[in-house]
Coordinates of C-alpha atoms in Angstrom, one line a residue:
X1 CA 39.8 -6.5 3.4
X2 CA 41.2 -9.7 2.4
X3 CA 39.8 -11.5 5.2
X4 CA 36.9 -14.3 4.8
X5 CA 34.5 -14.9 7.2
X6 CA 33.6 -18.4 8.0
X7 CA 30.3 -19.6 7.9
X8 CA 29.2 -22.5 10.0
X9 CA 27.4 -25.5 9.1
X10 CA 25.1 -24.7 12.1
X11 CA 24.8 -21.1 10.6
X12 CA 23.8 -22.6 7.4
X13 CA 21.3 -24.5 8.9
X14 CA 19.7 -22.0 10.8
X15 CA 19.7 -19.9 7.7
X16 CA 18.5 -22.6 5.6
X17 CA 15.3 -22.7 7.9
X18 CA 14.7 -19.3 7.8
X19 CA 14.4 -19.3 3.8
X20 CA 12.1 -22.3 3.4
X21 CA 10.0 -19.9 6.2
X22 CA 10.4 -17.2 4.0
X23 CA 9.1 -19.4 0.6
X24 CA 6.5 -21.0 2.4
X25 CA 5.4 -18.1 3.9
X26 CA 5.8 -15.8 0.8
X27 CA 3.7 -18.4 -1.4
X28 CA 0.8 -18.6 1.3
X29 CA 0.3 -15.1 0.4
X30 CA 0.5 -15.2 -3.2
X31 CA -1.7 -18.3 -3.3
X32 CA -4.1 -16.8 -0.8
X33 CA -4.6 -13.3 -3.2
X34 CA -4.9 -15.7 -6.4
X35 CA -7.5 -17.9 -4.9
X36 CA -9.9 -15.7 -2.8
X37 CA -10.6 -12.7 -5.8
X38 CA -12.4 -10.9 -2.6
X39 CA -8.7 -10.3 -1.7
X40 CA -7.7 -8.3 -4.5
X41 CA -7.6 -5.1 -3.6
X42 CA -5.3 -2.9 -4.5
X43 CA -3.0 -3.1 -1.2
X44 CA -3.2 -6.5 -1.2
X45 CA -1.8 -6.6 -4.5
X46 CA 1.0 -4.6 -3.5
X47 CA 1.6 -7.2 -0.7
X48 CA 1.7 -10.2 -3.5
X49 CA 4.1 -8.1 -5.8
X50 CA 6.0 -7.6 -2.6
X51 CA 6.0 -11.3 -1.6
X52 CA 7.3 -12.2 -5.3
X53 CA 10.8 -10.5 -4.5
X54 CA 10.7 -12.1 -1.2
X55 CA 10.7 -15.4 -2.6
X56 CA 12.9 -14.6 -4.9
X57 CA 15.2 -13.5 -2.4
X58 CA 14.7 -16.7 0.0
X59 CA 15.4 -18.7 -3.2
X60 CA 18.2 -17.2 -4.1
X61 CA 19.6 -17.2 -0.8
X62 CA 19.0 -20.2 0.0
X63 CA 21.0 -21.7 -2.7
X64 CA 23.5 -19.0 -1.8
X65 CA 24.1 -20.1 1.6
X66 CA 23.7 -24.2 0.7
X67 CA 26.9 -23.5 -1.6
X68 CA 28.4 -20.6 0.7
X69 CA 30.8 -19.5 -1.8
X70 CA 34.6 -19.4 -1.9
X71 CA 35.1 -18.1 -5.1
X72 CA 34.0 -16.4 -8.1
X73 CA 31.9 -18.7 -10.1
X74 CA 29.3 -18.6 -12.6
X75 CA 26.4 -19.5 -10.8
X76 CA 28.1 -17.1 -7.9
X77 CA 27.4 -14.3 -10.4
X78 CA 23.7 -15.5 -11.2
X79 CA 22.7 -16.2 -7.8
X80 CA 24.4 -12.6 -6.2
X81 CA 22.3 -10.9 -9.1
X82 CA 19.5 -12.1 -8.8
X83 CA 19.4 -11.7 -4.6
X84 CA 20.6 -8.1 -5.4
X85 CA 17.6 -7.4 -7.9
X86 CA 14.9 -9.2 -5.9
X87 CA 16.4 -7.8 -2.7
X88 CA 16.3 -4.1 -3.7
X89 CA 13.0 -4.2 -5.6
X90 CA 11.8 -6.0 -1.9
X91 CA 12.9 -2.2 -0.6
X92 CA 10.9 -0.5 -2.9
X93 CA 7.7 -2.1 -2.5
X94 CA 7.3 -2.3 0.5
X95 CA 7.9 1.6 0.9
X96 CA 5.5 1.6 -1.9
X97 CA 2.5 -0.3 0.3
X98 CA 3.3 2.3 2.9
X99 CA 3.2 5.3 0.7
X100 CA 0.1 3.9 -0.6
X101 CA -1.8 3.7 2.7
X102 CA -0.7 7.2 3.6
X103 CA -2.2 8.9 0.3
X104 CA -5.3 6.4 0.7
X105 CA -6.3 7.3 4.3
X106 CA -4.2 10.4 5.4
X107 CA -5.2 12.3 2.1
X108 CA -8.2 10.4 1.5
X109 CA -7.3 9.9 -1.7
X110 CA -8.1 6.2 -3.3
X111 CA -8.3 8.0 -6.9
X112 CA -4.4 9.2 -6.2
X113 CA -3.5 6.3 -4.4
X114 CA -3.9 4.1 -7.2
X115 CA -3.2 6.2 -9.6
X116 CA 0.3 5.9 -8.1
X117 CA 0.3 2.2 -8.8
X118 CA 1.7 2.1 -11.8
X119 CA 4.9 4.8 -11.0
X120 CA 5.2 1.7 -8.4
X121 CA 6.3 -0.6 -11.0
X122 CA 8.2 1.1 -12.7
X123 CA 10.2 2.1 -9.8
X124 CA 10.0 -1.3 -7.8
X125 CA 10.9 -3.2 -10.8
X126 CA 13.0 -0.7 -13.1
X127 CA 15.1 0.8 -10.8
X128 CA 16.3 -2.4 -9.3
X129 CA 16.7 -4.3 -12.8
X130 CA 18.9 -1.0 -14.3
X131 CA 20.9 -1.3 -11.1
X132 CA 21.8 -5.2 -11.4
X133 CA 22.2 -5.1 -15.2
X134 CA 24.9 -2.5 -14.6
X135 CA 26.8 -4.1 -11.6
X136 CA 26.5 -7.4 -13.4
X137 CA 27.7 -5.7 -17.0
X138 CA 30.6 -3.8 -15.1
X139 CA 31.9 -7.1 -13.0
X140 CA 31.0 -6.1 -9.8
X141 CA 29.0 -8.9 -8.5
X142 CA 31.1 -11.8 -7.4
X143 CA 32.5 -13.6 -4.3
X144 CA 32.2 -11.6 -1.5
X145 CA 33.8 -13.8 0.8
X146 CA 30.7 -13.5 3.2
X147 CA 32.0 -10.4 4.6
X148 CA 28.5 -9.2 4.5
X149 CA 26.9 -11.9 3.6
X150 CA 26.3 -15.4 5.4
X151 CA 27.5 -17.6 2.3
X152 CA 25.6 -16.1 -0.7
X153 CA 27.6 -13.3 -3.2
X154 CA 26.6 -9.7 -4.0
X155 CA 29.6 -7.0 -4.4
X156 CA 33.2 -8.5 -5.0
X157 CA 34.7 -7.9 -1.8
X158 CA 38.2 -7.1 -4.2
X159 CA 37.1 -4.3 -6.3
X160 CA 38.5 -0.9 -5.2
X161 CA 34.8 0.8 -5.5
X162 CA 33.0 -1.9 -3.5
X163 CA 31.6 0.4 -1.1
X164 CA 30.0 2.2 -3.2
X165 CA 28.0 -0.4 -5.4
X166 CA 27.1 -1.9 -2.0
X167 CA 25.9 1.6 -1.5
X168 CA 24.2 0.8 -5.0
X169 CA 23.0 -2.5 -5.0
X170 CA 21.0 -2.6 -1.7
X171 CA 22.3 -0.2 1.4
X172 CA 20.9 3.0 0.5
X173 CA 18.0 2.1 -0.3
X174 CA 18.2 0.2 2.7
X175 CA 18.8 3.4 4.9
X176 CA 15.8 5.4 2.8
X177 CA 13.3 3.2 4.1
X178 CA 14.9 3.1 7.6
X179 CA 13.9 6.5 7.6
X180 CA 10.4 6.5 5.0
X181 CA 8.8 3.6 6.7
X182 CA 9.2 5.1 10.3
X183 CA 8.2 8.3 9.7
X184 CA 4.6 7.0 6.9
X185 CA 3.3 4.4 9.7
X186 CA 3.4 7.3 12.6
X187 CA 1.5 9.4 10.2
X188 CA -0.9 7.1 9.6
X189 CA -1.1 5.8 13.1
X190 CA -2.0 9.6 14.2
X191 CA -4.7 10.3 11.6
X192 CA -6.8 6.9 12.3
X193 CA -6.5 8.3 16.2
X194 CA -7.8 11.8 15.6
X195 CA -10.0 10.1 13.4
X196 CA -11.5 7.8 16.3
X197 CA -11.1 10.3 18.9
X198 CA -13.4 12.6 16.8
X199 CA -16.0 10.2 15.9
X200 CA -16.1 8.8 20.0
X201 CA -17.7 12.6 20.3
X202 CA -20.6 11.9 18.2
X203 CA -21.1 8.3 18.4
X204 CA -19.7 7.0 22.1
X205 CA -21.4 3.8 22.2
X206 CA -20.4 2.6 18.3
X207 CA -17.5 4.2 18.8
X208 CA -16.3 2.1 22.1
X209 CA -18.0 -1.1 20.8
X210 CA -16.3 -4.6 21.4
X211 CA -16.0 -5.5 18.0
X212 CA -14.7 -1.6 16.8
X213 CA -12.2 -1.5 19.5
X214 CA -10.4 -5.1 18.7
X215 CA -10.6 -4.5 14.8
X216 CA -8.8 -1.0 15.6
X217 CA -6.3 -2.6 18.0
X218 CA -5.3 -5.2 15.7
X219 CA -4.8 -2.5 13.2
X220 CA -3.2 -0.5 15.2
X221 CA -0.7 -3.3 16.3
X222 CA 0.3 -3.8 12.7
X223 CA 0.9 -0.3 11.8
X224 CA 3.4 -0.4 14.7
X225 CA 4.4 -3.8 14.2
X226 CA 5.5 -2.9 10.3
X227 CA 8.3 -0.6 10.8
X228 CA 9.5 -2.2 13.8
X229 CA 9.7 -5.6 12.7
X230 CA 11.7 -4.6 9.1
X231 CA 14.5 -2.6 11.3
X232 CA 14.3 -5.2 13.5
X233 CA 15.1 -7.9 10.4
X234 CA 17.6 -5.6 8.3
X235 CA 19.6 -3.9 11.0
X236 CA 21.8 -6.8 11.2
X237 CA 23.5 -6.9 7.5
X238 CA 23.7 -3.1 7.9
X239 CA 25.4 -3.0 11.2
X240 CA 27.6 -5.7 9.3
X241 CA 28.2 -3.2 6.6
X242 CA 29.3 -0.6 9.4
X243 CA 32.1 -2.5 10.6
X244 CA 33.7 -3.7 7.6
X245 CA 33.8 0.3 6.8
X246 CA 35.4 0.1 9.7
X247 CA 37.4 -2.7 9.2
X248 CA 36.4 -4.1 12.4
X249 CA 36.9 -7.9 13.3
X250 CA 33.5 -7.7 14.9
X251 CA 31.6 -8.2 11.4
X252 CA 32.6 -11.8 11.9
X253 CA 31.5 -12.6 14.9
X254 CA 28.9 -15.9 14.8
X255 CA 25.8 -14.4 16.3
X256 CA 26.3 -11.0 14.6
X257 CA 26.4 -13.6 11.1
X258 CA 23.5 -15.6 12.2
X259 CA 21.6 -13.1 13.1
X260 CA 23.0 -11.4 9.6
X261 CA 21.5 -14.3 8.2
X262 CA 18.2 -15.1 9.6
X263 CA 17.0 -10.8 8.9
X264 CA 17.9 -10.7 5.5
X265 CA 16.0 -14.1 5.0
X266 CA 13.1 -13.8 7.2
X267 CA 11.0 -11.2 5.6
X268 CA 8.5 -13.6 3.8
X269 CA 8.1 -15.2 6.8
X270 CA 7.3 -11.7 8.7
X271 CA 5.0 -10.9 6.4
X272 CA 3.0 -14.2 6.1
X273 CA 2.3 -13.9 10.5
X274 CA 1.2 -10.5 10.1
X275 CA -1.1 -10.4 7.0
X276 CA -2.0 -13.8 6.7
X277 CA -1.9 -15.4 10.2
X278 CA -2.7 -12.4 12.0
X279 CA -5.4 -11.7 10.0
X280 CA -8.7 -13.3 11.1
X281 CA -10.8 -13.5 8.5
X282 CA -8.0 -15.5 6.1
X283 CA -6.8 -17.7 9.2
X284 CA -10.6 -18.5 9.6
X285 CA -10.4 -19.9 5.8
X286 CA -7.1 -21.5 6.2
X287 CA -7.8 -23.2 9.0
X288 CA -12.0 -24.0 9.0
X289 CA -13.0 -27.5 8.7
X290 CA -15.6 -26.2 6.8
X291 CA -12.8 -25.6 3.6
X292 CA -16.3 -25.6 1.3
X293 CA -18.3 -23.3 2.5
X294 CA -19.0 -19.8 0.9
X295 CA -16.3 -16.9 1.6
X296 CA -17.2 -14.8 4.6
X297 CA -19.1 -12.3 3.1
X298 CA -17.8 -9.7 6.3
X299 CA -14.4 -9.7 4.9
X300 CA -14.2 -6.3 3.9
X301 CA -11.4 -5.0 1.6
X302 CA -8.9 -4.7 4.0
X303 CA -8.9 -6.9 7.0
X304 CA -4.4 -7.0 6.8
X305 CA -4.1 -3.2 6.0
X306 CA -6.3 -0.4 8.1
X307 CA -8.5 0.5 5.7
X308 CA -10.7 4.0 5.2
X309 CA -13.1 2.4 7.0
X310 CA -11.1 3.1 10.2
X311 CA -11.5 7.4 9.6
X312 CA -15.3 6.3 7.5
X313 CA -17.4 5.4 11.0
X314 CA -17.3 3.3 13.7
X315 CA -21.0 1.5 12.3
X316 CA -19.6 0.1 9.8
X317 CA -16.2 -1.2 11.6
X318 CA -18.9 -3.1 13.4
X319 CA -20.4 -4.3 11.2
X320 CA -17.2 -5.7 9.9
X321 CA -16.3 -7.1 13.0

């Protein structure tokens, strides 16, 4: 365990990129929901609370990874507590924005749904702050010689209960949405099809419109999309994790740190393609010459998230088209 990974200027830069994508992208959404008030809805709200720790995390990162670290330092300890906080309370919400849209359209439930907002913050911003003012107050954040990191610190690499506060401080709760997020979206994705298949009974020709079958596509693709695409980002650092359980020379291989490097930072970016420039009604306003004009009054309450107007009726999906 006394080894120290080496961390390449071109890793850097690469890494580097990725964060300023992850600011930009995380400040287009919080700019967006401020701006257009026909945005905030309660989802999208999550999505801006959400984007906070993700810019949080691509700032703190960033500077992480511009110093890359070689010892334990003051500004070590500040930047390696604040990526753990923002970093772990990123986990929480965005379990949270899928738990919501399961009570909201599998149990119909707006009244629960947001009733749950507020146990939201106080997991998604308690929970992670209790966890880093402890770590922090008990010396355990520090220089971790990038062993799973790309340059930035979180646990000292040299105390004798590392493992664990890594556990602590990010990879459990890391693991518990591996398995949460999965498992909500493929819930939800089922009860919008039975939903659909249902209505096409009744109503065949509303039901197989143009317009209906694109918004539900494009919804569809998300829900899938979601899950996938967080693995996709965060299976790096925890396959990194793996091996230096293992002990295994692997962990510092220079793709396995880049691509280390580019998940963990990349999230704000993610989420900017999929609910911002994926969304059609908002890259309409972003990118219409016509920046003046009134808000597009067919922007319904969720045009990023499937909304109960998916399981409501196929008239009004096309009339939302």
């Amino acid at each position: 365990m006394a080894n120290r990974t080496e961390v390449f200027v071109s890793e850097q830069v690469v890494v580097l990129c990725t964060c300023v994508l992850s600011f930009l992208g995380s400040s287009l959404i919080i700019i967006t929901y401020i701006i257009w008030s026909d945005l905030r809805t309660t989802p999208r709200k999550l999505l801006a609370y959400l984007s906070v720790t993700d810019l949080l995390s691509a700032v703190s990162y960033a500077y992480g990874v511009w110093r890359a670290f070689l010892t334990d330092s003051v500004d070590c300890v500040v930047q390696g507590a604040i990526s753990t906080f923002a970093n772990t309370s990123s986990f929480f919400w965005t379990v949270a924005i899928a738990v919501y849209l399961y009570v909201f359209i599998v149990r119909s439930s707006q009244r629960v749904a947001d009733s749950l907002v507020t146990l939201f913050h106080l997991v998604s911003w308690c929970v992670p702050l209790i966890i880093t003012v402890t770590a922090v107050s008990l010396q355990k954040i520090g220089y971790d010689a990038s062993e799973v990191s790309v340059g930035w610190c979180w646990v000292k690499i040299h105390a004798k209960d590392h493992v664990l506060w890594m556990l602590l401080t990010g990879k459990i709760w890391e693991f518990l949405a591996y398995l949460t997020l999965p498992v909500l979206y493929i819930l939800i994705k089922r009860h919008i099809h039975r939903a659909h298949a249902a209505l096409s009974e009744y109503r065949p020709i509303l039901a197989n419109g143009p317009q209906s079958n694109s918004f539900t596509s494009m919804a569809d693709m998300k829900l899938t999309l979601i899950p996938i695409i967080f693995i996709f980002l965060r299976i790096w650092s925890t396959v990194r994790f793996l091996l230096l359980l293992t002990d295994s020379p692997v962990r510092q291989h220079p793709v396995l740190v880049t691509l280390h490097g580019i998940g963990n930072t990349s999230q704000g970016a993610a989420n900017c393609i999929m609910f911002v420039l994926f969304t059609q009604p908002i890259r309409t306003r972003l990118f219409s010459q016509r920046s003046s004009a009134a808000p597009d009054k067919r922007l319904g309450p969720e045009r990023a998230f499937p909304s109960n107007r998916e399981e409501d009726g196929a008239s009004q999906l096309q009339a939302d088209g």
